[in-house]
XYZ file of C-alpha atoms in Angstrom:
131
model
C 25.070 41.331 115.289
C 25.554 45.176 115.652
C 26.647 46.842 112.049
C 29.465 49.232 112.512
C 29.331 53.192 111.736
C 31.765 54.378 110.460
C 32.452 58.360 109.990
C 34.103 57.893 106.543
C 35.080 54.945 104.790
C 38.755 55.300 105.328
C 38.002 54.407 108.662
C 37.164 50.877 107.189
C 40.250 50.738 105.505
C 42.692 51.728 108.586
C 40.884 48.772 110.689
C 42.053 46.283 108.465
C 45.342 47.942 107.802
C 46.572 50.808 109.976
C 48.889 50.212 112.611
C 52.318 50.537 112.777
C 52.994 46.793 110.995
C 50.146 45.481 108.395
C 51.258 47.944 105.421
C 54.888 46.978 105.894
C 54.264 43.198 106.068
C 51.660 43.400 102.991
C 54.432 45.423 100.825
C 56.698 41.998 101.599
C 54.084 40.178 100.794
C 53.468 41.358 97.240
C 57.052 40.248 96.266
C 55.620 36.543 96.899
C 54.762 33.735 99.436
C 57.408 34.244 102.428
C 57.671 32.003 105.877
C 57.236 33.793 109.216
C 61.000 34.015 109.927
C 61.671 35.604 106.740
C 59.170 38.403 107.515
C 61.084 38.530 110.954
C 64.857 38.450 108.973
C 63.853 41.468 107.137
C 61.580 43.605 109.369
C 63.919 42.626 112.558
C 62.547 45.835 114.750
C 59.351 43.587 115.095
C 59.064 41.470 118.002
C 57.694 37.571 117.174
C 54.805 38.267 119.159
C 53.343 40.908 116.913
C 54.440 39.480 114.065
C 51.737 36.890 115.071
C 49.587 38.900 115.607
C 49.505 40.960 112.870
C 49.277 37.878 110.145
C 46.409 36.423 112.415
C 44.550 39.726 111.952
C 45.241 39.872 108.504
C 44.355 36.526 107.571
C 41.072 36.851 109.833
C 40.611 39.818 107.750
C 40.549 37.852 104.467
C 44.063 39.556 103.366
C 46.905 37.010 103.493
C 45.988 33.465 103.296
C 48.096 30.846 105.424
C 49.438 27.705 103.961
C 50.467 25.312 105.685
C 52.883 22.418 104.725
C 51.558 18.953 105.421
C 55.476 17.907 106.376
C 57.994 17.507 109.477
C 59.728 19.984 110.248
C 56.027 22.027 109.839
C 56.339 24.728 107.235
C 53.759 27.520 106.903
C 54.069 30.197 104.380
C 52.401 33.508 104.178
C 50.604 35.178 101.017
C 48.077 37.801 99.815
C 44.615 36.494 99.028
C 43.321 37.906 95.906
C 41.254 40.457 98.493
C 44.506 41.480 99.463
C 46.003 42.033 96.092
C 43.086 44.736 95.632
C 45.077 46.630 97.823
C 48.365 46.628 95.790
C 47.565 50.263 94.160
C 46.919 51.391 97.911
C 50.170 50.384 98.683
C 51.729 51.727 95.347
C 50.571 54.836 96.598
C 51.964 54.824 99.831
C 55.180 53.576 98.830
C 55.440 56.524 95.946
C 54.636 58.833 98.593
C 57.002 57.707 101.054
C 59.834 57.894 98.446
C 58.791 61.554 98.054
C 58.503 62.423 101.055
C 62.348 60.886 102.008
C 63.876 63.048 98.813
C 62.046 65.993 100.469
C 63.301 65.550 103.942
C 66.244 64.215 102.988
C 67.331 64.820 99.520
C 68.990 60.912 99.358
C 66.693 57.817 99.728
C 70.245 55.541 100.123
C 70.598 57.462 103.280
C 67.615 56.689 105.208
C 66.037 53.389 103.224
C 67.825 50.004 104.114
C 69.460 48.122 101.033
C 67.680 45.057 101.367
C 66.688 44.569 97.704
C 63.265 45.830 97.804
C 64.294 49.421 97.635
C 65.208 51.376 94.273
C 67.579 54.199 94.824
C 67.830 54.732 91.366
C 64.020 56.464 90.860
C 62.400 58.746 92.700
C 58.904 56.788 92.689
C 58.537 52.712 92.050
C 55.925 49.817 91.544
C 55.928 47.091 93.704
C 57.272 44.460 91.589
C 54.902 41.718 90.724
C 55.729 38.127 91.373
């Protein structure tokens, strides 16, 4: 097996999570266990396909852990791993910065954030809420 170099250890981090998706899906994720189409009902610009994807990678990853539901119709649910609850600060972070960065660019997070329950308009930073 070839060891991978990497240039700075962020670079480690962004393999597991960068892109586009992972960050999003973890931060639904740390509200609690949630099925597949609820992670599609509330992040509806994602297609099904990379849904998929993306929870494969992070499971593969040791992130999320899949359970499924030994019962007809099949039920699978989604959760963090305790691996992937180490990254809850990271994702503190992000979100405080991101709620900065929207007052900053546009003075009124109600005007740019969806209301969809996960979002506190009335603060100008947050904690993910734990479950």
């Amino acid at each position: 097996m070839v060891r991978k170099k990497y240039n700075i250890s962020v670079e480690a981090t962004l393999e597991v999570i960068g892109g586009k998706w992972k960050c999003v899906i973890l931060c639904h994720l740390t509200h609690g266990k949630r099925r597949t189409s609820d992670l599609k009902r509330i992040m509806p610009a994602i297609t099904q396909k990379m849904l998929t994807q993306q929870l494969r990678e992070l499971e593969s990853d040791g992130i999320v852990n899949r359970i499924v539901y030994n019962q007809v119709p099949p039920k699978v649910e989604y959760e963090l791993s305790d691996y992937g609850r180490s990254l809850e600060p990271i994702l503190n972070a992000l979100c405080n910065w991101g709620d900065q960065h929207i007052v900053k660019e546009y003075g009124d997070k109600s005007a740019v954030l969806e209301d969809n329950g996960l979002n506190d308009f009335n603060s100008d930073s947050r904690e993910l809420v734990q479950p």
